[in-house]
N, CA, C and O atoms as a MOPAC input file, in Angstrom:
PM7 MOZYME 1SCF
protein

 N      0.82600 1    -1.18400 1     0.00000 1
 C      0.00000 1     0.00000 1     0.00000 1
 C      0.87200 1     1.25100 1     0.00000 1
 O      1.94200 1     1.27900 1     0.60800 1
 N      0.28600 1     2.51800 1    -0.85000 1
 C      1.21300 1     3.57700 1    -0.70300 1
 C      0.82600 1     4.41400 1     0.40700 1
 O     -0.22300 1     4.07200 1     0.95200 1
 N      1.24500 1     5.13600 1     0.74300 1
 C      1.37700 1     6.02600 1     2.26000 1
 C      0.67400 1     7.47700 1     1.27800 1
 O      0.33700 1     8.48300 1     1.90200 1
 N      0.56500 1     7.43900 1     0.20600 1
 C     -0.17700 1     8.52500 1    -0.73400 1
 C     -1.47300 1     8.91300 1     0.05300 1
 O     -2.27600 1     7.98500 1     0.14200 1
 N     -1.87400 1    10.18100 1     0.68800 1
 C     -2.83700 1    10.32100 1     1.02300 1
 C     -3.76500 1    11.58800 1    -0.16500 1
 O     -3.29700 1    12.72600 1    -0.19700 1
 N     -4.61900 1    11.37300 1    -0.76800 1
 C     -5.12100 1    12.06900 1    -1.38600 1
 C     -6.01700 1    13.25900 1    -0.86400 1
 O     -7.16600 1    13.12300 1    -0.44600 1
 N     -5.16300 1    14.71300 1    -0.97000 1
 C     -5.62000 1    15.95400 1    -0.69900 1
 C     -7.40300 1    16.38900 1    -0.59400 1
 O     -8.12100 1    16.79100 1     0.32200 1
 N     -7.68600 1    15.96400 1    -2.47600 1
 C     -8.83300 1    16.31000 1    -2.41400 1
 C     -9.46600 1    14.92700 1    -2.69200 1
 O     -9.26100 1    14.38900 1    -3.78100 1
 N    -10.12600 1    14.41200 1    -1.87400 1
 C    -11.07000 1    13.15500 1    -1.54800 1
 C    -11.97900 1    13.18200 1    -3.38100 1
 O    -12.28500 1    14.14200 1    -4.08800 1
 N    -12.14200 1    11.79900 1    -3.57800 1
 C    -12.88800 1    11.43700 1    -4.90600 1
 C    -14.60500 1    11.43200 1    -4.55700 1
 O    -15.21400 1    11.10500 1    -3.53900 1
 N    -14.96700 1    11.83300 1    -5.59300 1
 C    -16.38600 1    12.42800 1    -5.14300 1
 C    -17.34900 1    10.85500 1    -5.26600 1
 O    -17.39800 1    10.24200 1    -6.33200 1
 N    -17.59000 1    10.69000 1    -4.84000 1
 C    -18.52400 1     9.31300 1    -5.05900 1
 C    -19.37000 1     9.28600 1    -5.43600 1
 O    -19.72800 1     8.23400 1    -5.96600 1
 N    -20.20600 1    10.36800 1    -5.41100 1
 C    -21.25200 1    10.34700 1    -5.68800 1
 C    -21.60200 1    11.07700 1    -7.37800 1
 O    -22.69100 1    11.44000 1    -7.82300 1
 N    -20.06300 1    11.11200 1    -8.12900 1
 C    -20.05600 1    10.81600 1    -9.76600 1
 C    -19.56600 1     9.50800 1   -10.06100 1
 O    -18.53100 1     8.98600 1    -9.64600 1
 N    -20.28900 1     9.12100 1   -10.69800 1
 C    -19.34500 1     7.89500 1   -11.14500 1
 C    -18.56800 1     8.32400 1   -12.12800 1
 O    -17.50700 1     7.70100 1   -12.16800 1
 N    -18.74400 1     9.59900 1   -13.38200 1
 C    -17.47700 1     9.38600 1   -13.54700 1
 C    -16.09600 1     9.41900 1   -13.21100 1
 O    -15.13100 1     9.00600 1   -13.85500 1
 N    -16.16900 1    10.13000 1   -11.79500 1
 C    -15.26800 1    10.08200 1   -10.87800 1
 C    -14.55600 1     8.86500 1   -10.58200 1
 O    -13.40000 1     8.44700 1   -10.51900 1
 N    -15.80800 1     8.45600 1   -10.41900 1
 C    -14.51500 1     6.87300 1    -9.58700 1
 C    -14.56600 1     5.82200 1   -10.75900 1
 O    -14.07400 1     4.70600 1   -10.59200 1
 N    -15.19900 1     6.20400 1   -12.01700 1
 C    -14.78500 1     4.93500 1   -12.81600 1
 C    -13.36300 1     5.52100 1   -13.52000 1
 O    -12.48100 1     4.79100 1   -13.97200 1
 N    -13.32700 1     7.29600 1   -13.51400 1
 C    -11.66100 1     7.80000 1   -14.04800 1
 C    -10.61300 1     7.49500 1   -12.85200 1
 O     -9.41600 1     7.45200 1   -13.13400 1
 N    -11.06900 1     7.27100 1   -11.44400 1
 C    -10.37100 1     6.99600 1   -10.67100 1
 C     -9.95400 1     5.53800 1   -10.68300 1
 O     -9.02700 1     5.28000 1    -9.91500 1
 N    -10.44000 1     4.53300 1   -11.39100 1
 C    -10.00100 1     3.22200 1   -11.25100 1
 C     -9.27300 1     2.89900 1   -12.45300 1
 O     -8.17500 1     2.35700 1   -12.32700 1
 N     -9.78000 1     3.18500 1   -13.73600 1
 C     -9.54900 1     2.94900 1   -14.99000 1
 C     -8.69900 1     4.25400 1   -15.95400 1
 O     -8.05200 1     4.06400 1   -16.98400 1
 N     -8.93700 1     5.57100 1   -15.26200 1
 C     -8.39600 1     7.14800 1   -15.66500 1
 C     -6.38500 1     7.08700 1   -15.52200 1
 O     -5.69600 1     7.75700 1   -14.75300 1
 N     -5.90400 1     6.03700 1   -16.56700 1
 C     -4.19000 1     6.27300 1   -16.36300 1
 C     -4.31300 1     5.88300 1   -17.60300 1
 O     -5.16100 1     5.10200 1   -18.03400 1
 N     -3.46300 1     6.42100 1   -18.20100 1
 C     -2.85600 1     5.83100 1   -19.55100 1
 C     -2.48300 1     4.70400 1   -20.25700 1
 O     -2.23100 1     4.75200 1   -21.46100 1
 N     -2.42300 1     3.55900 1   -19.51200 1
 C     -2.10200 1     2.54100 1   -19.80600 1
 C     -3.09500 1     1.49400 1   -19.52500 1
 O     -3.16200 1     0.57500 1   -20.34100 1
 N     -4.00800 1     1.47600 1   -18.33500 1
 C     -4.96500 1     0.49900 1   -17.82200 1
 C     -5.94500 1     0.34300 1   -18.44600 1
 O     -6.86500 1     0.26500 1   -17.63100 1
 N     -6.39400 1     0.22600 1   -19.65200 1
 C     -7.73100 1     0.23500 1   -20.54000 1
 C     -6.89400 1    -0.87300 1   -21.78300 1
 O     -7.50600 1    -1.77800 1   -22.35000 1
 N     -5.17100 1    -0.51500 1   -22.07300 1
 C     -5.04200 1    -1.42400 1   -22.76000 1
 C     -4.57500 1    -2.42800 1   -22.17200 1
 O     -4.76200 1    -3.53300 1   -22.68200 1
 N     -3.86700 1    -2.31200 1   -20.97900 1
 C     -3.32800 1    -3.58700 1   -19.90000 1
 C     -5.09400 1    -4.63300 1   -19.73300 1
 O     -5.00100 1    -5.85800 1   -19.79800 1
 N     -6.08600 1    -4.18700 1   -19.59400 1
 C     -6.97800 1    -4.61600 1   -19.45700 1
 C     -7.88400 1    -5.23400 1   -21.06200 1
 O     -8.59600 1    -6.23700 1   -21.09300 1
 N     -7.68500 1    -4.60600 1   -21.87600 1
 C     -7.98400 1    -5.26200 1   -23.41600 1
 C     -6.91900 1    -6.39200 1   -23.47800 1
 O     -7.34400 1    -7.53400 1   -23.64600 1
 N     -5.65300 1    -6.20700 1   -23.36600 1
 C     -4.69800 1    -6.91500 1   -23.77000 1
 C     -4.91000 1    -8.36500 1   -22.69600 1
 O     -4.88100 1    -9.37300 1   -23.40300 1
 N     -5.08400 1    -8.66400 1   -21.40300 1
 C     -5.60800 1    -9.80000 1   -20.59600 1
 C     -6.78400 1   -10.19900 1   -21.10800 1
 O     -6.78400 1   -11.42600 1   -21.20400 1
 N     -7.75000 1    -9.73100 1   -21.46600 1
 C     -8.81100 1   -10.02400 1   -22.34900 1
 C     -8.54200 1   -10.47000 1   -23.70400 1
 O     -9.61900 1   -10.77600 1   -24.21600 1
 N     -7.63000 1   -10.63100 1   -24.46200 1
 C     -7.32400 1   -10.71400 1   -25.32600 1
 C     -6.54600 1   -11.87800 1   -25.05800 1
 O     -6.06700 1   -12.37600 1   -26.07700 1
 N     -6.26100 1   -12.49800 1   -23.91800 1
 C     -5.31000 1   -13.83900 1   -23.62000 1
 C     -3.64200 1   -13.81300 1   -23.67100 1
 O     -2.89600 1   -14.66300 1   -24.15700 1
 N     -3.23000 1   -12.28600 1   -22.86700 1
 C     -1.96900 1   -11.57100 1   -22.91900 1
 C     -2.34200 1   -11.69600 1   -21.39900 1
 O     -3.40900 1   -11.33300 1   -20.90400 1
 N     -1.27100 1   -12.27800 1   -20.73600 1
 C     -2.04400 1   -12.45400 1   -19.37800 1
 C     -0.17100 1   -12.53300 1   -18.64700 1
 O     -0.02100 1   -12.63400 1   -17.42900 1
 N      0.62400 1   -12.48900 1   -19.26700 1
 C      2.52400 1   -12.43800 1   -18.42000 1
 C      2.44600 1   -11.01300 1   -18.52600 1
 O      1.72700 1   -10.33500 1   -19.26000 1
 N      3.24800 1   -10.68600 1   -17.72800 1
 C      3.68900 1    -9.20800 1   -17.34800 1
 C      5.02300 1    -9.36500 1   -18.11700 1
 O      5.61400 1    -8.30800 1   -17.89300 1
 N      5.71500 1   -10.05100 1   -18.81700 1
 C      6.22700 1    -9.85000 1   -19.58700 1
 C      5.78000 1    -9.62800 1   -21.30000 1
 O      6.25700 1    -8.88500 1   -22.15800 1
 N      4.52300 1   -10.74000 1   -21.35100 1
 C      4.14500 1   -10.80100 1   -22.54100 1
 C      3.63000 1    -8.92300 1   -23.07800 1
 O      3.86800 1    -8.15000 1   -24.00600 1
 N      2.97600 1    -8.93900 1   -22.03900 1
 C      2.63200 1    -7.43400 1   -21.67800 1
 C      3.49500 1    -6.27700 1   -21.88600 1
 O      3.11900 1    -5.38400 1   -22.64500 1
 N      4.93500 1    -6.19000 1   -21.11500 1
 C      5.51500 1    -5.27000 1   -21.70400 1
 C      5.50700 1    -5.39300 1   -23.41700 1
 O      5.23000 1    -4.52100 1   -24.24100 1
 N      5.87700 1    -6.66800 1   -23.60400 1
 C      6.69000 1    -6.41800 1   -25.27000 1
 C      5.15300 1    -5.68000 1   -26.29500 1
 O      5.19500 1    -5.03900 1   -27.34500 1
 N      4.12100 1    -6.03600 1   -25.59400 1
 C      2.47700 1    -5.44700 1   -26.22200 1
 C      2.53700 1    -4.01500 1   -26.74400 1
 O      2.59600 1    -3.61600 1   -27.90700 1
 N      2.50600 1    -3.28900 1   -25.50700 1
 C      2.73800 1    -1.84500 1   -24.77000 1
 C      4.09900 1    -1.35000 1   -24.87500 1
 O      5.08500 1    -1.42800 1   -24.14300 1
 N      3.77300 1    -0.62300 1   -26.40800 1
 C      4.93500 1     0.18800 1   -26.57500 1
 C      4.87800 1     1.40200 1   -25.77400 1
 O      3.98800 1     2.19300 1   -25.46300 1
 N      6.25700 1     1.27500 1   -25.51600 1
 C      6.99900 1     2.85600 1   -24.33000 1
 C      6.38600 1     2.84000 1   -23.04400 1
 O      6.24700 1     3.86200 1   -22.37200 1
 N      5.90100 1     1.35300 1   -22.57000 1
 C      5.67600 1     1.61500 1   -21.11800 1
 C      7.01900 1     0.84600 1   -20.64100 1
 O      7.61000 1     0.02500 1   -21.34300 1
 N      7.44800 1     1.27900 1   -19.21300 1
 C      8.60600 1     0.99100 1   -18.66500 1
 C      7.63900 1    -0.24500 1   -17.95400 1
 O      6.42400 1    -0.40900 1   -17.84400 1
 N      9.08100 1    -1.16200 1   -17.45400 1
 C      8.30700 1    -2.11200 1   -16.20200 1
 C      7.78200 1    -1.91600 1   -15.22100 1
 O      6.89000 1    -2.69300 1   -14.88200 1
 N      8.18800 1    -0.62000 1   -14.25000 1
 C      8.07600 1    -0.34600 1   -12.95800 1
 C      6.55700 1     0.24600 1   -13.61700 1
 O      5.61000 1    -0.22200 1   -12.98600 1
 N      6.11300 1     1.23200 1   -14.82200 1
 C      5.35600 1     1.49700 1   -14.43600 1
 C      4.11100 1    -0.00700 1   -14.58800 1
 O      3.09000 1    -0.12500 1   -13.91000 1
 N      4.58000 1    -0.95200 1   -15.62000 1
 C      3.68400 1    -1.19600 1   -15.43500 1
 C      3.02000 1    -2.22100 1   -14.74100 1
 O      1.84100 1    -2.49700 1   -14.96200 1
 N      3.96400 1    -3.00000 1   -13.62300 1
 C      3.52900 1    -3.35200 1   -12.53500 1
 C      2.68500 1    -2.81300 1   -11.53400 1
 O      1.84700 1    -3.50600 1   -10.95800 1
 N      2.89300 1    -1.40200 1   -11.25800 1
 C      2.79100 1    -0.62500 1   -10.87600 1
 C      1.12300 1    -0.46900 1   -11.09800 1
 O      0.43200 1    -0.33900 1   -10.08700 1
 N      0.66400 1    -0.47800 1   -12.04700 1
 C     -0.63900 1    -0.30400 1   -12.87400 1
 C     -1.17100 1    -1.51500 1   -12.51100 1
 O     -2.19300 1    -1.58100 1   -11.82700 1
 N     -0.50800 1    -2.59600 1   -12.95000 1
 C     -1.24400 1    -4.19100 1   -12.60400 1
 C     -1.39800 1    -4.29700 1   -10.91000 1
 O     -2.21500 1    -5.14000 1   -10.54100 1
 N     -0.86900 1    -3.71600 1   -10.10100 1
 C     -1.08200 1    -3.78100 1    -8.97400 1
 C     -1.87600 1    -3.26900 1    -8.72200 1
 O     -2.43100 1    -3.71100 1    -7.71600 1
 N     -2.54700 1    -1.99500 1    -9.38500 1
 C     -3.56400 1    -0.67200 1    -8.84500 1
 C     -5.22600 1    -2.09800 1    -9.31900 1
 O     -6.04700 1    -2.70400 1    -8.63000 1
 N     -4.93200 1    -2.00800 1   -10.78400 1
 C     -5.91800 1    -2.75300 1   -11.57700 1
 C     -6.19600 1    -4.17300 1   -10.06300 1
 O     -7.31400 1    -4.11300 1    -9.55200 1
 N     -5.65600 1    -4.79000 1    -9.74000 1
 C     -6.15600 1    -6.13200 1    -8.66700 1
 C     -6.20000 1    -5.42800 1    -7.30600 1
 O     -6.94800 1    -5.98700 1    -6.50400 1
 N     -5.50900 1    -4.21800 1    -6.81300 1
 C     -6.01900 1    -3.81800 1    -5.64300 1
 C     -7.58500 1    -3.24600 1    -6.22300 1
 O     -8.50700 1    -3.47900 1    -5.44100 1
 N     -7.82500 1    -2.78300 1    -7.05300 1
 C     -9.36200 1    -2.08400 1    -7.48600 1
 C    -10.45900 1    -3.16600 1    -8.04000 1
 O    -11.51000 1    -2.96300 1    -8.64800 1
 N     -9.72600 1    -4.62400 1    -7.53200 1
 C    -10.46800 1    -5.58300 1    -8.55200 1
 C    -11.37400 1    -5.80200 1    -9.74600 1
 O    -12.58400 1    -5.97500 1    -9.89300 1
 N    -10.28700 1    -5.72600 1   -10.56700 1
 C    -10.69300 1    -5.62400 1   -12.07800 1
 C     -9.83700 1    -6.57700 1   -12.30400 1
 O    -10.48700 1    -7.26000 1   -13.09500 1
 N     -8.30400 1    -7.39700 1   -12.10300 1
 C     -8.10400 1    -8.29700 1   -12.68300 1
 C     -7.68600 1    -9.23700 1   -11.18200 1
 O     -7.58400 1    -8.85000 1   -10.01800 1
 N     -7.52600 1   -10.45800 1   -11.73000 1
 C     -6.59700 1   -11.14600 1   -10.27900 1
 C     -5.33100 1   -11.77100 1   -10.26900 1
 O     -4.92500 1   -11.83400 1   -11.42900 1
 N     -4.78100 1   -12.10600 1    -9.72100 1
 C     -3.05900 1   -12.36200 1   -10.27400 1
 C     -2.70000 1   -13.90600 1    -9.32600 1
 O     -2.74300 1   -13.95800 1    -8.09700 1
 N     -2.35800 1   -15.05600 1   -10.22100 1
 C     -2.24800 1   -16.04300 1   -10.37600 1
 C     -0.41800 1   -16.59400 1   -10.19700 1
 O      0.14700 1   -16.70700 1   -11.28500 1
 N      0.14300 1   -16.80100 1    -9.39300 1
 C      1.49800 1   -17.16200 1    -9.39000 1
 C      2.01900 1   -18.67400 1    -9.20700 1
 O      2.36000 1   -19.06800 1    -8.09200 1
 N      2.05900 1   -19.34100 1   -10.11400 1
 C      2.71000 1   -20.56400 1   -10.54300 1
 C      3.83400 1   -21.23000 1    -9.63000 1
 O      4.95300 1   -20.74300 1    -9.79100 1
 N      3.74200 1   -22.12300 1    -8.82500 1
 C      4.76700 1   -22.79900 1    -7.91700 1
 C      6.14100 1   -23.35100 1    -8.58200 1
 O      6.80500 1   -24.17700 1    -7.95500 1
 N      6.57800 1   -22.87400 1    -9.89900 1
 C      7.87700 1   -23.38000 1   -10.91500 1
 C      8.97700 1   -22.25700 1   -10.63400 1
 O      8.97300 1   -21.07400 1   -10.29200 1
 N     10.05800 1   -23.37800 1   -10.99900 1
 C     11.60300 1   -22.43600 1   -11.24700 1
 C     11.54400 1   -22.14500 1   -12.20900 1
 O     11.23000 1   -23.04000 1   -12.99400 1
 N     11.78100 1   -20.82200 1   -12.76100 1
 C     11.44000 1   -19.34100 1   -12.36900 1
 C      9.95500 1   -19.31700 1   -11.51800 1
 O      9.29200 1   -20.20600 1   -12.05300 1
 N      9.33000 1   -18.84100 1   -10.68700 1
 C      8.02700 1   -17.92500 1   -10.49300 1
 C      7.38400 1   -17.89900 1   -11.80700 1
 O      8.03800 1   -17.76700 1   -12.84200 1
 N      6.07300 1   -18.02600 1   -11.78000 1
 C      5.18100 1   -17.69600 1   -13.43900 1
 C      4.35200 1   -17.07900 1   -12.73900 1
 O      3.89300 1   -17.67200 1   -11.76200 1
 N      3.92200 1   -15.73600 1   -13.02100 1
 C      2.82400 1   -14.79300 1   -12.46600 1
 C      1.85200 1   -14.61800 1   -13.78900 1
 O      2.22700 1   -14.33500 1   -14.92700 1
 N      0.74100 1   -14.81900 1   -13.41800 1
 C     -0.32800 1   -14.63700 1   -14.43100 1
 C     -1.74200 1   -13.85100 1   -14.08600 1
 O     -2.43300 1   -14.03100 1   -13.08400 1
 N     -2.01800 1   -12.83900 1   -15.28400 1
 C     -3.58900 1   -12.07500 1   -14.94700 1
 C     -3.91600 1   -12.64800 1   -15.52300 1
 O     -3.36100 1   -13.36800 1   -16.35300 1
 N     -5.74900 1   -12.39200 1   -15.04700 1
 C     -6.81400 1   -12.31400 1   -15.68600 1
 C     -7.78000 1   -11.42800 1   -15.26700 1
 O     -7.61100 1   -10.89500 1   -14.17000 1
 N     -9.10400 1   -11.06700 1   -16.14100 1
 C     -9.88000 1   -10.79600 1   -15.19300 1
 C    -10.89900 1   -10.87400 1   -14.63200 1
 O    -11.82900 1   -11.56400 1   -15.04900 1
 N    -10.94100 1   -10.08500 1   -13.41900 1
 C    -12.11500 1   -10.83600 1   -12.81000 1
 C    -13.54900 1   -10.61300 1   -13.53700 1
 O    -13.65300 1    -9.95800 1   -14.57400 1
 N    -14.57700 1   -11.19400 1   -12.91800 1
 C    -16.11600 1   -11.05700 1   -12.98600 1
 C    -16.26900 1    -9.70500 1   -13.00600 1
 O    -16.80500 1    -9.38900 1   -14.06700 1
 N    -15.95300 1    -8.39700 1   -12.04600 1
 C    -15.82400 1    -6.80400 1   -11.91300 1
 C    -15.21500 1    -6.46500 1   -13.59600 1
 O    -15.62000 1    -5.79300 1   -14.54500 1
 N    -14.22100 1    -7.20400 1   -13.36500 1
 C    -13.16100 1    -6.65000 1   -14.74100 1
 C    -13.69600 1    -6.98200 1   -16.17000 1
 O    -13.50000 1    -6.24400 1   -17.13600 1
 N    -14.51900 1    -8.37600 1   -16.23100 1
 C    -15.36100 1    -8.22600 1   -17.55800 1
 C    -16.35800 1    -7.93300 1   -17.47700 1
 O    -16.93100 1    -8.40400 1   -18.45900 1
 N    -17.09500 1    -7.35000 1   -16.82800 1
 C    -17.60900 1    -5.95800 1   -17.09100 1
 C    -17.66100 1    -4.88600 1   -18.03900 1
 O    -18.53200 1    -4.63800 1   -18.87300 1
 N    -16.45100 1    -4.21100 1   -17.74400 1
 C    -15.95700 1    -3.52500 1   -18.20000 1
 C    -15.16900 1    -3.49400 1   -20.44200 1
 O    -14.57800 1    -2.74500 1   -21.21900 1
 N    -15.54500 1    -4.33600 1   -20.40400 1
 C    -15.28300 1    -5.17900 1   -21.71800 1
 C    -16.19200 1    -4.41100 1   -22.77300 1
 O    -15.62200 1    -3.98200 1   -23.77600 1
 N    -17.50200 1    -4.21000 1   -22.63700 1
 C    -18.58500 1    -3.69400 1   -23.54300 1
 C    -18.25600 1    -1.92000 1   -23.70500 1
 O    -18.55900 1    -1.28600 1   -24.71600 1
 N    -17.57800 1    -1.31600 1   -22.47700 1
 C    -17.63700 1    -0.13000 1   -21.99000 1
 C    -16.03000 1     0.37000 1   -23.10200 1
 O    -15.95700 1     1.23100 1   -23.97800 1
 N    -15.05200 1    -0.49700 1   -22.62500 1
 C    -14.12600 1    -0.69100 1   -23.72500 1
 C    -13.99600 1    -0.76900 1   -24.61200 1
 O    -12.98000 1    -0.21600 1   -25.03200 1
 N    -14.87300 1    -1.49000 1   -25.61900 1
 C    -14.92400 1    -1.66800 1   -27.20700 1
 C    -15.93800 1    -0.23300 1   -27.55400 1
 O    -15.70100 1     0.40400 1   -28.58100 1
 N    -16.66500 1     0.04700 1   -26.94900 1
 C    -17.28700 1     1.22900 1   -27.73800 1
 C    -16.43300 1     2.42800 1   -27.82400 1
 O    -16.27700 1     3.21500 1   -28.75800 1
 N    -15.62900 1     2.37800 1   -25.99100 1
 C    -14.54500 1     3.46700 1   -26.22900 1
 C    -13.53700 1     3.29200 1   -27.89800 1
 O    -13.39700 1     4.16100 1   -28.75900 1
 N    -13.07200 1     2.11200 1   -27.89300 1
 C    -12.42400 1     1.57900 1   -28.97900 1
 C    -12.91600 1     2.19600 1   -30.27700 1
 O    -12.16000 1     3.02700 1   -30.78000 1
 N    -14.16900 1     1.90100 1   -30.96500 1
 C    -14.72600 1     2.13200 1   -31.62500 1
 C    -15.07400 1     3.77300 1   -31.74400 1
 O    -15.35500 1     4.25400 1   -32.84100 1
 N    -15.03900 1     4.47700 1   -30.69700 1
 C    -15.25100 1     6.20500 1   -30.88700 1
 C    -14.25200 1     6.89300 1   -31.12500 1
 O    -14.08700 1     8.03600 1   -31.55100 1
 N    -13.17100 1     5.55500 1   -30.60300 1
 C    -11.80700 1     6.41000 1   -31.09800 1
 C    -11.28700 1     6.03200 1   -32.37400 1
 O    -10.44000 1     6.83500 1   -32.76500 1
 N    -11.47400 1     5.21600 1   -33.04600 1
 C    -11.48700 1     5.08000 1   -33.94200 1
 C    -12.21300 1     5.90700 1   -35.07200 1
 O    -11.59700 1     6.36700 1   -36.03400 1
 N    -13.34700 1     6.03700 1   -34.91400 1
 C    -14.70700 1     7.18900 1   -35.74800 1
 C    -13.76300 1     8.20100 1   -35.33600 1
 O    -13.61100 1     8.95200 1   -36.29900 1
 N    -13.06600 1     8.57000 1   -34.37100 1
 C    -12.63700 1     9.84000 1   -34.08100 1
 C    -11.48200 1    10.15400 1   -35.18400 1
 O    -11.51700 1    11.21900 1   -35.80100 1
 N    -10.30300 1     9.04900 1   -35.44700 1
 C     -9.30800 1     8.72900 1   -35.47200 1
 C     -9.53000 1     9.29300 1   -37.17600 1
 O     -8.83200 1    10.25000 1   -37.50700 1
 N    -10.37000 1     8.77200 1   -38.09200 1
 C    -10.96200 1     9.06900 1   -39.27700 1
 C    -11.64400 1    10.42900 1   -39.62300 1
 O    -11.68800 1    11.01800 1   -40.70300 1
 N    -12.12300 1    10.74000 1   -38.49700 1
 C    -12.12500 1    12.00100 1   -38.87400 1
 C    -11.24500 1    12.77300 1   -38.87200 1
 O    -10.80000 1    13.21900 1   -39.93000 1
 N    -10.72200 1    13.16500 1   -37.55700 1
 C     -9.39000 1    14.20600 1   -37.54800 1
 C     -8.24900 1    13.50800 1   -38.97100 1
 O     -7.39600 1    14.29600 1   -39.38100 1
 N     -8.29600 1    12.25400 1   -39.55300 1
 C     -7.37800 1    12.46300 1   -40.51900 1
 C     -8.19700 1    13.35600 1   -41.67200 1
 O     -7.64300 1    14.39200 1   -42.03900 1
 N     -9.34900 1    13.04500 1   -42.19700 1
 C    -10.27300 1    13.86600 1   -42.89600 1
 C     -9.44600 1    15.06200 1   -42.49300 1
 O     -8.28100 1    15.16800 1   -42.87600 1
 N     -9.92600 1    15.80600 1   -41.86000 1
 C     -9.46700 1    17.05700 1   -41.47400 1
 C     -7.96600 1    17.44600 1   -41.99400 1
 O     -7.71500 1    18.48000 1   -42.61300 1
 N     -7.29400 1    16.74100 1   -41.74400 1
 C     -5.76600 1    17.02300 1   -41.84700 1
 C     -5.58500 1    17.19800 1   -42.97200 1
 O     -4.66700 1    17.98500 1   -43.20500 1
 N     -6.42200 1    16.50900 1   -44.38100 1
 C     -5.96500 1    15.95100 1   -45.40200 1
 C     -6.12300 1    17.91500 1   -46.54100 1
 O     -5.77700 1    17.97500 1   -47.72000 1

């Protein structure tokens, strides 16, 4: 746990508050497509996720299973094998994802329109 105490308290009573507070980082929407997708090593993961470092993104996989959205699975073999998935909470979130996917995409086509 971090010793991080947060100044201004998350409003609860938005959800989009606390769904940007669980899912609102840069990386956790594709760390979470990509386990859904059957990318489930934190190594397989880095090589996925271009320009994320390791620290951060352990770091992220730790936030994602303390907020239960995925759960983390560690293998009794020489080496250690650590494995996500996610949970029942975390596919959920799956339908909410692909439309994001899909708007950014419609988005993605337009602004090139534009450029052209």
């Amino acid at each position: 746990m971090s010793s991080y105490k947060r100044k201004i308290p998350i409003d609860i009573n938005c959800g989009i508050n606390v769904a940007l507070k669980v899912i609102g980082s840069k990386w956790k929407l594709c760390i979470i497509e990509l386990i859904n997708k059957g990318i489930s090593r934190p190594r397989d993961l880095n090589k996925k996720i271009t320009n994320i470092n390791k620290r951060v993104l352990q770091q992220q996989l730790k936030e994602l299973e303390m907020d239960g959205l995925i759960s983390k699975t560690i293998y009794p073999e020489v080496p250690l094998r650590a494995e996500y998935s996610l949970t029942e909470l975390g596919i959920t979130i799956i339908p909410l994802l692909e439309q994001i996917e899909d708007w950014g995409n419609l988005y993605a086509n337009l602004f090139e329109i534009k450029q052209s």
